[in-house]
mmCIF file with all atom_site columns, C-alpha atoms in Angstrom:
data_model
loop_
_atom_site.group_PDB
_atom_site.id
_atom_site.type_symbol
_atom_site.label_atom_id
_atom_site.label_alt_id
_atom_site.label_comp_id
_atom_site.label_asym_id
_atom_site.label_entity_id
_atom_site.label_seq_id
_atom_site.pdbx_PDB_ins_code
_atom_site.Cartn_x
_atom_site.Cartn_y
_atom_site.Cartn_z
_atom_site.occupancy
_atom_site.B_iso_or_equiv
_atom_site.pdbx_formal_charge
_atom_site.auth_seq_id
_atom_site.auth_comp_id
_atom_site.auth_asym_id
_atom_site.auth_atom_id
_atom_site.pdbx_PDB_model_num
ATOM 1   C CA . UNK A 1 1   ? -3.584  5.274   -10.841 1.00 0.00 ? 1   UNK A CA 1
ATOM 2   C CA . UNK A 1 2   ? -6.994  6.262   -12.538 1.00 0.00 ? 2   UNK A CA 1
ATOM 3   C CA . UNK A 1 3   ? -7.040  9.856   -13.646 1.00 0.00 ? 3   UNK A CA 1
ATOM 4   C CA . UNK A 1 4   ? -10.867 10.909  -14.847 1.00 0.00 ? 4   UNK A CA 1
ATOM 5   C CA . UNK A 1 5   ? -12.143 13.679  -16.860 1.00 0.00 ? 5   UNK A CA 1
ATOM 6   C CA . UNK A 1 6   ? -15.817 14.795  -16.418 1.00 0.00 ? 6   UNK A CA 1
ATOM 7   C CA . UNK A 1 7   ? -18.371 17.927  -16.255 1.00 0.00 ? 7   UNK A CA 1
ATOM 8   C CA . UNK A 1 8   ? -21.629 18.371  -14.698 1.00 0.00 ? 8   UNK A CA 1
ATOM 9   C CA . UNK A 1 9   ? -24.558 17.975  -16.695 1.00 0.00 ? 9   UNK A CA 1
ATOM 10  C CA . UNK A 1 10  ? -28.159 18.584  -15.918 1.00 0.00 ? 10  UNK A CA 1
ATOM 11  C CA . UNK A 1 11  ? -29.934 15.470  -14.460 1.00 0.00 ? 11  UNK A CA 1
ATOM 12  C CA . UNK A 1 12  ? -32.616 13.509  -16.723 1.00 0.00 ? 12  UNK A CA 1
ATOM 13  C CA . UNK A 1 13  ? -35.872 13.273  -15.543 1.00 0.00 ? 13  UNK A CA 1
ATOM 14  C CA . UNK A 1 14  ? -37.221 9.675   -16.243 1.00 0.00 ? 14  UNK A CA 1
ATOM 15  C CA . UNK A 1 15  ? -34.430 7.979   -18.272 1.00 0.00 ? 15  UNK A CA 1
ATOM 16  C CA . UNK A 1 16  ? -35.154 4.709   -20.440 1.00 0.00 ? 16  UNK A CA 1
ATOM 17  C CA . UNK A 1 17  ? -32.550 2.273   -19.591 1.00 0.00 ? 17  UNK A CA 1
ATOM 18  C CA . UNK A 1 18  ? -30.992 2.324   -23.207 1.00 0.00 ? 18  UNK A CA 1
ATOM 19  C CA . UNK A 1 19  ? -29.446 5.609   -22.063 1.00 0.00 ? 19  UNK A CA 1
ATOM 20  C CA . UNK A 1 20  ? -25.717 5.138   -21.986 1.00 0.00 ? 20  UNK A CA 1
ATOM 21  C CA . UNK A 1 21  ? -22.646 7.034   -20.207 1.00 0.00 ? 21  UNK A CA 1
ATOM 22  C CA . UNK A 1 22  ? -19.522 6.940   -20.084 1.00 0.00 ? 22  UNK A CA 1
ATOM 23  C CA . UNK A 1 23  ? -16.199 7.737   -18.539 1.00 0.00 ? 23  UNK A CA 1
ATOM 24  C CA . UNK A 1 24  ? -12.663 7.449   -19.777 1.00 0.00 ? 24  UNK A CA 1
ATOM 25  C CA . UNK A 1 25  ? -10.122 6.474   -17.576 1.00 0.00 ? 25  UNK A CA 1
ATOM 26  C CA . UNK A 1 26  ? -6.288  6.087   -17.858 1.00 0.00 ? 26  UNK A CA 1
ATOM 27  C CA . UNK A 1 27  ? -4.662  3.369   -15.295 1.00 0.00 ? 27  UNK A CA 1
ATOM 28  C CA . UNK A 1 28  ? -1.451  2.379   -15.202 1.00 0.00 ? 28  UNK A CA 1
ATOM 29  C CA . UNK A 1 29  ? -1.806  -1.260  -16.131 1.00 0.00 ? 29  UNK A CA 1
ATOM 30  C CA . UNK A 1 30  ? -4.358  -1.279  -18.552 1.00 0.00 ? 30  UNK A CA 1
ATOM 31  C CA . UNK A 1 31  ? -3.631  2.088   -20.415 1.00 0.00 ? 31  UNK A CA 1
ATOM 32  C CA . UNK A 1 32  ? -6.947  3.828   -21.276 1.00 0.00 ? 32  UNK A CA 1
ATOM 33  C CA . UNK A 1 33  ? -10.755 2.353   -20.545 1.00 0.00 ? 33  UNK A CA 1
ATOM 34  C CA . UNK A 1 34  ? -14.016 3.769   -21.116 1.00 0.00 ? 34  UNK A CA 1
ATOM 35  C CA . UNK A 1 35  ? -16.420 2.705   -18.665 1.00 0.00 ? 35  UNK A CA 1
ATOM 36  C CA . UNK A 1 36  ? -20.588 2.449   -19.781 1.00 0.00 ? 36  UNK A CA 1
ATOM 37  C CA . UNK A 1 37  ? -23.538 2.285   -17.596 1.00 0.00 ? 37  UNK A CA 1
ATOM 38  C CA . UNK A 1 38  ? -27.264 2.544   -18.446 1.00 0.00 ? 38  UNK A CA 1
ATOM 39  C CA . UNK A 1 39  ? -29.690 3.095   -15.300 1.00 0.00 ? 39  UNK A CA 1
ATOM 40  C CA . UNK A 1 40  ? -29.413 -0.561  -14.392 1.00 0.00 ? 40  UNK A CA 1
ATOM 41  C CA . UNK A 1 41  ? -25.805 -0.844  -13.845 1.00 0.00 ? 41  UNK A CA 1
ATOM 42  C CA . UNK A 1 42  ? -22.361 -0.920  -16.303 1.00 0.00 ? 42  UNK A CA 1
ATOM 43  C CA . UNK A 1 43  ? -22.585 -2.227  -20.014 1.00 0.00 ? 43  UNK A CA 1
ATOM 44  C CA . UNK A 1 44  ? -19.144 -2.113  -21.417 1.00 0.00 ? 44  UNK A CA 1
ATOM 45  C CA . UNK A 1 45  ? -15.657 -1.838  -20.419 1.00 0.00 ? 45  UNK A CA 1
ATOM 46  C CA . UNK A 1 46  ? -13.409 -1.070  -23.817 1.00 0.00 ? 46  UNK A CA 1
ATOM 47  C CA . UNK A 1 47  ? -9.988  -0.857  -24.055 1.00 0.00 ? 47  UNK A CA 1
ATOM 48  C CA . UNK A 1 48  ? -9.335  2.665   -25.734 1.00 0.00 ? 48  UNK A CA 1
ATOM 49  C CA . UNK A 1 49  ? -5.821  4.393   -25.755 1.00 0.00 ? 49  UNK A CA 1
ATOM 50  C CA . UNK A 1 50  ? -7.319  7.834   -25.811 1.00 0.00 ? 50  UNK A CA 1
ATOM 51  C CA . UNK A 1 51  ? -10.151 9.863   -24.392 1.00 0.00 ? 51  UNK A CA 1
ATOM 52  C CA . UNK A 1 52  ? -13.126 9.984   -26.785 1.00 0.00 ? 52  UNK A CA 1
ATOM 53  C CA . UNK A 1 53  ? -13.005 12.950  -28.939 1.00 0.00 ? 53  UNK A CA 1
ATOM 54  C CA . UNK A 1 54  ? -15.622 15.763  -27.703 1.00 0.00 ? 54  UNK A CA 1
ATOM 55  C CA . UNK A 1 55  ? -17.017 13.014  -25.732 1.00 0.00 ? 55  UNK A CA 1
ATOM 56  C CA . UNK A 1 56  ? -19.428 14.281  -22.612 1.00 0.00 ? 56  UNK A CA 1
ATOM 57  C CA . UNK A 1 57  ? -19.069 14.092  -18.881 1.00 0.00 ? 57  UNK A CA 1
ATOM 58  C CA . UNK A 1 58  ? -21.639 11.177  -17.464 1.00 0.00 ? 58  UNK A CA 1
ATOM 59  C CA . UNK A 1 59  ? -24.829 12.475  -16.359 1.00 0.00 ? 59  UNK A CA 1
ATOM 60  C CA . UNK A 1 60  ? -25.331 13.135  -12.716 1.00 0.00 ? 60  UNK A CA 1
ATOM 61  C CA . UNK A 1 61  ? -27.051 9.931   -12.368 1.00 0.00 ? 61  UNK A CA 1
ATOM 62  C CA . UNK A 1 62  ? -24.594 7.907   -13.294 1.00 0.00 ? 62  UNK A CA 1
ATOM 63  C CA . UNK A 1 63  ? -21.577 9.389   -11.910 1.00 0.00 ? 63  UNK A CA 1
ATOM 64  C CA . UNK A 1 64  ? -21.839 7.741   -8.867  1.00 0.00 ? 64  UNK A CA 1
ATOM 65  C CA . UNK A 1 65  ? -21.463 4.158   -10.680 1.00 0.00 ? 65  UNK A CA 1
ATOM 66  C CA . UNK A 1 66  ? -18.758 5.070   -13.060 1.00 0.00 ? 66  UNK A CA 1
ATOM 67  C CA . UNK A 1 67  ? -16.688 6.704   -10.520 1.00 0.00 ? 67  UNK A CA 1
ATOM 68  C CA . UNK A 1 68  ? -17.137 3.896   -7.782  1.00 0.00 ? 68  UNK A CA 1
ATOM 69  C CA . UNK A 1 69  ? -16.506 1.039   -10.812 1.00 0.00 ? 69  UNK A CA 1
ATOM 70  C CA . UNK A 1 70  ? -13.100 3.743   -11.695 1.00 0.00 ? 70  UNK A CA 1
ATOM 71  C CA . UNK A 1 71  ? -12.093 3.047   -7.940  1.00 0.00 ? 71  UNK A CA 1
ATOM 72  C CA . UNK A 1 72  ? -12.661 -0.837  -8.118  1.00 0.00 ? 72  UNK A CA 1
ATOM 73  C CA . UNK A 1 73  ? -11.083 -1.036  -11.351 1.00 0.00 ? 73  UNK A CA 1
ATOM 74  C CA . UNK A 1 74  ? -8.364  1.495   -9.891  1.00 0.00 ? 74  UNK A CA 1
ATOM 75  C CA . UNK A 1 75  ? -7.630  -0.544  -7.032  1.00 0.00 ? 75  UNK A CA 1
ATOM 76  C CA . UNK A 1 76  ? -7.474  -3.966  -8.881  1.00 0.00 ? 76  UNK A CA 1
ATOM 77  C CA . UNK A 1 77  ? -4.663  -2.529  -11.036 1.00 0.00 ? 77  UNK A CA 1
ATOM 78  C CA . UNK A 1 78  ? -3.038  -1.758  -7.891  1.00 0.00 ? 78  UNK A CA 1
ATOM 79  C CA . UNK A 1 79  ? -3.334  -4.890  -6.503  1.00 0.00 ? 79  UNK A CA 1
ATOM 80  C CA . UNK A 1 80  ? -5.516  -3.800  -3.544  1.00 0.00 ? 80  UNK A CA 1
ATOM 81  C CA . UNK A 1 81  ? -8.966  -5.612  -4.745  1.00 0.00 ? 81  UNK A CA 1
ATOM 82  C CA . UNK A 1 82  ? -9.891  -8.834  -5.858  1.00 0.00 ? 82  UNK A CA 1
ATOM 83  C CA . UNK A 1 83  ? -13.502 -9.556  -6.196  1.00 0.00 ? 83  UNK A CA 1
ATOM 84  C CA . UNK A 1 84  ? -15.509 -6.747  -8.059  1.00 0.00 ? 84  UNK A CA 1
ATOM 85  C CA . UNK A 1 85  ? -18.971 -5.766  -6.581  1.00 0.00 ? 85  UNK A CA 1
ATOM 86  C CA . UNK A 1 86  ? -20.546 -3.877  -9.156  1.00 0.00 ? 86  UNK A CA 1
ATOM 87  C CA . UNK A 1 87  ? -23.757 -4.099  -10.954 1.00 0.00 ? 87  UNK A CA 1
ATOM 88  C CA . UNK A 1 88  ? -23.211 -5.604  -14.397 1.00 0.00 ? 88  UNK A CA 1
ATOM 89  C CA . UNK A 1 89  ? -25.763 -5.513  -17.031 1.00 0.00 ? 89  UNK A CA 1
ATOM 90  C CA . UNK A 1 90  ? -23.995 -6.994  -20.076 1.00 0.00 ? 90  UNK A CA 1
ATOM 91  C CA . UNK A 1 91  ? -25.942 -7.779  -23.240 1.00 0.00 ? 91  UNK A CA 1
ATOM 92  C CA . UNK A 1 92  ? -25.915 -10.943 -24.741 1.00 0.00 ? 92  UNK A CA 1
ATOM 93  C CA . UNK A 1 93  ? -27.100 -14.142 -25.938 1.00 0.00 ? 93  UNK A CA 1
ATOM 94  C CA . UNK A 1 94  ? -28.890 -16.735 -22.951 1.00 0.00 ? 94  UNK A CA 1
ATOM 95  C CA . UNK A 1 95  ? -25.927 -19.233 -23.836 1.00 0.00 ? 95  UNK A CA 1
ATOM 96  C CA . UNK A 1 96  ? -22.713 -15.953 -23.309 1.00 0.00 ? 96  UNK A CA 1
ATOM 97  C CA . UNK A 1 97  ? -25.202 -15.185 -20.178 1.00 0.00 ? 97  UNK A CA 1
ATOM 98  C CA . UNK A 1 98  ? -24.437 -18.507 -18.730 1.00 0.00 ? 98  UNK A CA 1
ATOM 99  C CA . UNK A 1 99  ? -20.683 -18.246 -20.382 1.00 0.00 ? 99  UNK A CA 1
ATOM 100 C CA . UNK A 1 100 ? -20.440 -15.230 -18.215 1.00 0.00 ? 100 UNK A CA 1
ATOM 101 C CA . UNK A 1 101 ? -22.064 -16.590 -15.111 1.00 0.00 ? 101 UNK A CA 1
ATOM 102 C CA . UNK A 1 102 ? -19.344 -19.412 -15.114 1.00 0.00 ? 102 UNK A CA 1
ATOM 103 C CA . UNK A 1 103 ? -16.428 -17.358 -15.601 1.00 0.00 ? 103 UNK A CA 1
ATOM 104 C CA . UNK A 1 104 ? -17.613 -14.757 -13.454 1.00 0.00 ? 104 UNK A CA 1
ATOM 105 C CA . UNK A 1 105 ? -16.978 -17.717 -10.236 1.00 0.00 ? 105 UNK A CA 1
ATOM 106 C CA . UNK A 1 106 ? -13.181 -18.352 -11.776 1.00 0.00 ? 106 UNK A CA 1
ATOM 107 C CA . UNK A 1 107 ? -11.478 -17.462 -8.399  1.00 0.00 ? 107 UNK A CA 1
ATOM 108 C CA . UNK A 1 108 ? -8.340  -14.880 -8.732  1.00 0.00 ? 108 UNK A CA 1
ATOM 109 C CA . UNK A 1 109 ? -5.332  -16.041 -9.237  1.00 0.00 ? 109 UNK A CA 1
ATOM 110 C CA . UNK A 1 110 ? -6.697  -18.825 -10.931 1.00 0.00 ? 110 UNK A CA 1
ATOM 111 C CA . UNK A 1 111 ? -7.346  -19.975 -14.671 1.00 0.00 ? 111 UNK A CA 1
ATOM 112 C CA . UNK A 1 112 ? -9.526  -22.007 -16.011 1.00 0.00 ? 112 UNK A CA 1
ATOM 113 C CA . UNK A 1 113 ? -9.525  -23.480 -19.963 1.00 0.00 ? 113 UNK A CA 1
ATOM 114 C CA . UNK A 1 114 ? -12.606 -23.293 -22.498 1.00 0.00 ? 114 UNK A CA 1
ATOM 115 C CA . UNK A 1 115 ? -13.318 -26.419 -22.411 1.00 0.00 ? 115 UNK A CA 1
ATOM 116 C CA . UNK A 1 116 ? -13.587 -26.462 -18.571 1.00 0.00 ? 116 UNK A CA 1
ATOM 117 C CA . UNK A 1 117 ? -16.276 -23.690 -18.489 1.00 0.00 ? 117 UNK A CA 1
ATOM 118 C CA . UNK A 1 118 ? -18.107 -25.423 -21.562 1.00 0.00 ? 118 UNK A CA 1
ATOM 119 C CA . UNK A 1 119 ? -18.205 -28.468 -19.101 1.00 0.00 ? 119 UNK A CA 1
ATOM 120 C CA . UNK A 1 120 ? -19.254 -26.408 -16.123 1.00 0.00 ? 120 UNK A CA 1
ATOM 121 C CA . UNK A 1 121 ? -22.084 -25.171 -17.798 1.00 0.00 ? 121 UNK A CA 1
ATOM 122 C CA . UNK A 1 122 ? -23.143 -28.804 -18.827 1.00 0.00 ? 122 UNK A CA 1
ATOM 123 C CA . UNK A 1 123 ? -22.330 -27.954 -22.580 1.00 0.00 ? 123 UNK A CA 1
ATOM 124 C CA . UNK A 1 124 ? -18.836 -30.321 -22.558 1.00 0.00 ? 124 UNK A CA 1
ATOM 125 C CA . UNK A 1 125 ? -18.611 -30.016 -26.298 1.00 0.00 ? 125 UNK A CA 1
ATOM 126 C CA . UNK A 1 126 ? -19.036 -26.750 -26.247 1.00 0.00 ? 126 UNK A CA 1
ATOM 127 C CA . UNK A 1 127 ? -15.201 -25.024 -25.850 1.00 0.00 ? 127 UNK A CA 1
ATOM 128 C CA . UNK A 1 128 ? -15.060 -23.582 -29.223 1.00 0.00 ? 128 UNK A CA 1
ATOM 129 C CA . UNK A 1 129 ? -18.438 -21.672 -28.319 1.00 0.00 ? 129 UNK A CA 1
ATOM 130 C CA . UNK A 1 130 ? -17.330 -20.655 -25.231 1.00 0.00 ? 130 UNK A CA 1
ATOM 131 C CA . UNK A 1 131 ? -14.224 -19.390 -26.902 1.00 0.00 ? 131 UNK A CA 1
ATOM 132 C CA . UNK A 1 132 ? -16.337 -17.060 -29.181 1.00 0.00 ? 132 UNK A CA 1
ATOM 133 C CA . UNK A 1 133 ? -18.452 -15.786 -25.941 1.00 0.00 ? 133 UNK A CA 1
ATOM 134 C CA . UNK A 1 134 ? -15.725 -14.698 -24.159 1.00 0.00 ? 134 UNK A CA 1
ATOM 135 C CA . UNK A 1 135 ? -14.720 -12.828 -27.338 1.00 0.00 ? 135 UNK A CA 1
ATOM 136 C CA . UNK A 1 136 ? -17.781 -10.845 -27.052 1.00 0.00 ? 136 UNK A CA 1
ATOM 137 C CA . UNK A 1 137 ? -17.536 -10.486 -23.007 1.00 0.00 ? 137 UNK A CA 1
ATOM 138 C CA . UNK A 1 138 ? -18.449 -6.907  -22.989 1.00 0.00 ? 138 UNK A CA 1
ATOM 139 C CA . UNK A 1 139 ? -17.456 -6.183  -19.565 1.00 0.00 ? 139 UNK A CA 1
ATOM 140 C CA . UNK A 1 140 ? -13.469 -7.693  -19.627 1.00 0.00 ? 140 UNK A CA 1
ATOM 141 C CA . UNK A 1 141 ? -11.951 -7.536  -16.438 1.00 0.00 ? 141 UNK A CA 1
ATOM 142 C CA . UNK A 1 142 ? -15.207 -6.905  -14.647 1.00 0.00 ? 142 UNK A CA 1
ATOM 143 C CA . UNK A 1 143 ? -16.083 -10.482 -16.152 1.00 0.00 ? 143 UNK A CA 1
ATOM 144 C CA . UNK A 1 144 ? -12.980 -12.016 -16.076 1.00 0.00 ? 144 UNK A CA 1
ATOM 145 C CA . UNK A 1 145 ? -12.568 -13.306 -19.378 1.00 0.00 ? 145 UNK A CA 1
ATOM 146 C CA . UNK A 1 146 ? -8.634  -13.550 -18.916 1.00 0.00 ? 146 UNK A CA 1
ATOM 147 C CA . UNK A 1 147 ? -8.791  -15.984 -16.576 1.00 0.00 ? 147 UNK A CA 1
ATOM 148 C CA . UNK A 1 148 ? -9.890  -18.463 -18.974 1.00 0.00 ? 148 UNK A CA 1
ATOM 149 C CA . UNK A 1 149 ? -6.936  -20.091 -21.082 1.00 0.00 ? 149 UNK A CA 1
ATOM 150 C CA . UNK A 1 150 ? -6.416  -23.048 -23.388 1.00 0.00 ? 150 UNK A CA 1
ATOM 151 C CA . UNK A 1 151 ? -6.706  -26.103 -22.815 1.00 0.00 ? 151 UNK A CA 1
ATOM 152 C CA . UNK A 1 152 ? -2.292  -26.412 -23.070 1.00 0.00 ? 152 UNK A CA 1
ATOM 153 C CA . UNK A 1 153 ? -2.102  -23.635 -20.626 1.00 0.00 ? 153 UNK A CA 1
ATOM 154 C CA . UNK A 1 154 ? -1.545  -21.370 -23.304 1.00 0.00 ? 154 UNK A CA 1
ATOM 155 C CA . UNK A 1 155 ? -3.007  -17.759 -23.479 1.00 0.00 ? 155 UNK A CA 1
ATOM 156 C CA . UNK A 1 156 ? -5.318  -17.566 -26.534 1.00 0.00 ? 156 UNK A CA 1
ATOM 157 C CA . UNK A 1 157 ? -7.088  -14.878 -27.747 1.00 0.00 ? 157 UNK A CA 1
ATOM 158 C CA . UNK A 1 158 ? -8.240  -11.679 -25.690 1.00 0.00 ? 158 UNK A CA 1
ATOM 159 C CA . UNK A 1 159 ? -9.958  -8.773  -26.742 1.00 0.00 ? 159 UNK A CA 1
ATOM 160 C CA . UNK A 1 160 ? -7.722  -6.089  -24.989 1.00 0.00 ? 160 UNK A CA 1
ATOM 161 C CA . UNK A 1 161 ? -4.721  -7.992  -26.778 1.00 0.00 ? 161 UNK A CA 1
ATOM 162 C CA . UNK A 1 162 ? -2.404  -10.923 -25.400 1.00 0.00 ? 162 UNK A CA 1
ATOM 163 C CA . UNK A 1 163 ? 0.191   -8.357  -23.234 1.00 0.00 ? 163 UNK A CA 1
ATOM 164 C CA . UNK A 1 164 ? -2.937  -7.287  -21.486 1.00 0.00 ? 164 UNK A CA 1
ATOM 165 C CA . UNK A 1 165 ? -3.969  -10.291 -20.592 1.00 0.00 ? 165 UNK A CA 1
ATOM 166 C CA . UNK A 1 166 ? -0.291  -11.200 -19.315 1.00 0.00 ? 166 UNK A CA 1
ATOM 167 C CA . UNK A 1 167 ? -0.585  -7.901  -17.475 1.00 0.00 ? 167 UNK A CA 1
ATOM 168 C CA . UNK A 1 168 ? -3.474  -9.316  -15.908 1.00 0.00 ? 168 UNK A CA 1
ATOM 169 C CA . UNK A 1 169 ? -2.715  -12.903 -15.034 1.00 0.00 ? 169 UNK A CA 1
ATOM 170 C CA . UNK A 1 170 ? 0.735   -11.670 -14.271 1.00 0.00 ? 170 UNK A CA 1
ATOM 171 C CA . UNK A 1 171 ? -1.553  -8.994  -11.803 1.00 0.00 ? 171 UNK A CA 1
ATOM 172 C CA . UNK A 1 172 ? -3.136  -11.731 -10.205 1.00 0.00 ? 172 UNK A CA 1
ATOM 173 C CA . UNK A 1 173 ? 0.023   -13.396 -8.842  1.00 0.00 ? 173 UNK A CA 1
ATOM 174 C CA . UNK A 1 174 ? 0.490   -16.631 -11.734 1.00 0.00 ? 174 UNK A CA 1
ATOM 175 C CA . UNK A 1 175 ? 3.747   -17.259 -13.295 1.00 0.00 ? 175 UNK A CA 1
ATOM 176 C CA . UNK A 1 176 ? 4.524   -18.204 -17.083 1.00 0.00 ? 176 UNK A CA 1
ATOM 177 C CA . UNK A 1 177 ? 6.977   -21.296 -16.875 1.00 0.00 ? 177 UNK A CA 1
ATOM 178 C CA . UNK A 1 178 ? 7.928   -23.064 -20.170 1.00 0.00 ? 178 UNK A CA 1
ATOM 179 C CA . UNK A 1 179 ? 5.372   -20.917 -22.130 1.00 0.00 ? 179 UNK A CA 1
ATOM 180 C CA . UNK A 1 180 ? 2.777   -22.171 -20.326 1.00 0.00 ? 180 UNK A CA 1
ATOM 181 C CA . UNK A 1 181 ? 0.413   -20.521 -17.029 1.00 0.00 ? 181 UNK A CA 1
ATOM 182 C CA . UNK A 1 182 ? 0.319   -21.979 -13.472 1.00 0.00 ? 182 UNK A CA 1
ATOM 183 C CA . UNK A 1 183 ? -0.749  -20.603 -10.280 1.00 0.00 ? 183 UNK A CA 1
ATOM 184 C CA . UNK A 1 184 ? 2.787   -19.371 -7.790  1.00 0.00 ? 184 UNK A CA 1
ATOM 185 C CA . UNK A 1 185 ? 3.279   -22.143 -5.302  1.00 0.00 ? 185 UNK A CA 1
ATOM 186 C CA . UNK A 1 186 ? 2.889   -20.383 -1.840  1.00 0.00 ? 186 UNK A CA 1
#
């Protein structure tokens, strides 16, 4: 369950879209997130044990996204959702764009290695850098980063830690046998 702290502030007339907000939230899952959206749609998900210190309530404008992407994200963790339909405005390179793009089609419940999504985006020698774009996935779970494993089956590397990434894959209905990940057989 998602438990959010916010206040009102007064709306902004005419905001650039650099203008951030956030919201913390605390699921039980994932532990603590804070949630960022600029007027186009959410930036950042980061994993963060604690609320913020003196942090402010998101603006009236964006409210409305953080709280619907706290219900997705909410209802993911509780195993009621599967495919996310939020706007996502992540910022990156044109190469982690089209890292993104790829993983964002890796079906739930499913994984997919490195060097798989470096050959789905026509780059086959390019696992290693595909490796270092999902490191900088700013959106994890949103663009689901933990889907993609190594080549061995073996979880490698996720920003929000390995356990999370268990938590995750484990959320999604695959099973760890002999160290390695594989979907449940039906």
């Amino acid at each position: 369950m998602c438990l959010m702290a916010y206040a009102l502030h007064l709306p902004s007339p005419k905001l650039p879209m650099n203008t951030q907000e956030s919201l913390w939230i605390k699921t039980s899952l994932l532990g603590g997130l804070l949630l960022c959206a600029n007027t186009e749609g959410l930036t950042h998900v980061h994993f963060m044990a604690q609320p913020p210190a003196l942090a402010p309530a998101p603006a009236p404008w964006a409210q409305p996204l953080l709280h619907e992407a706290a219900r997705q994200i909410q209802a993911y963790c509780a195993g009621r959702l599967r495919v996310f339909s939020l706007p996502l405005t992540p910022a990156g390179t044109a190469f982690q764009h089209k890292v993104w793009q790829a993983v964002l089609h890796i079906a739930y419940g499913t994984t997919c290695s490195y060097a798989a999504v470096a050959k789905a985006i026509g780059q086959p020698q390019a696992a290693r850098a595909v490796g270092r774009a999902n490191n900088a996935n700013p959106l994890p779970i949103l663009i689901p980063c933990h889907r993609v494993i190594g080549a061995s089956g073996k979880l490698v590397g996720y920003a929000g830690g390995l356990a999370i990434k268990q938590s995750l894959l484990l959320r999604e209905g695959l099973i760890l046998q002999a160290g390695l990940w594989e979907e449940a057989a039906n």
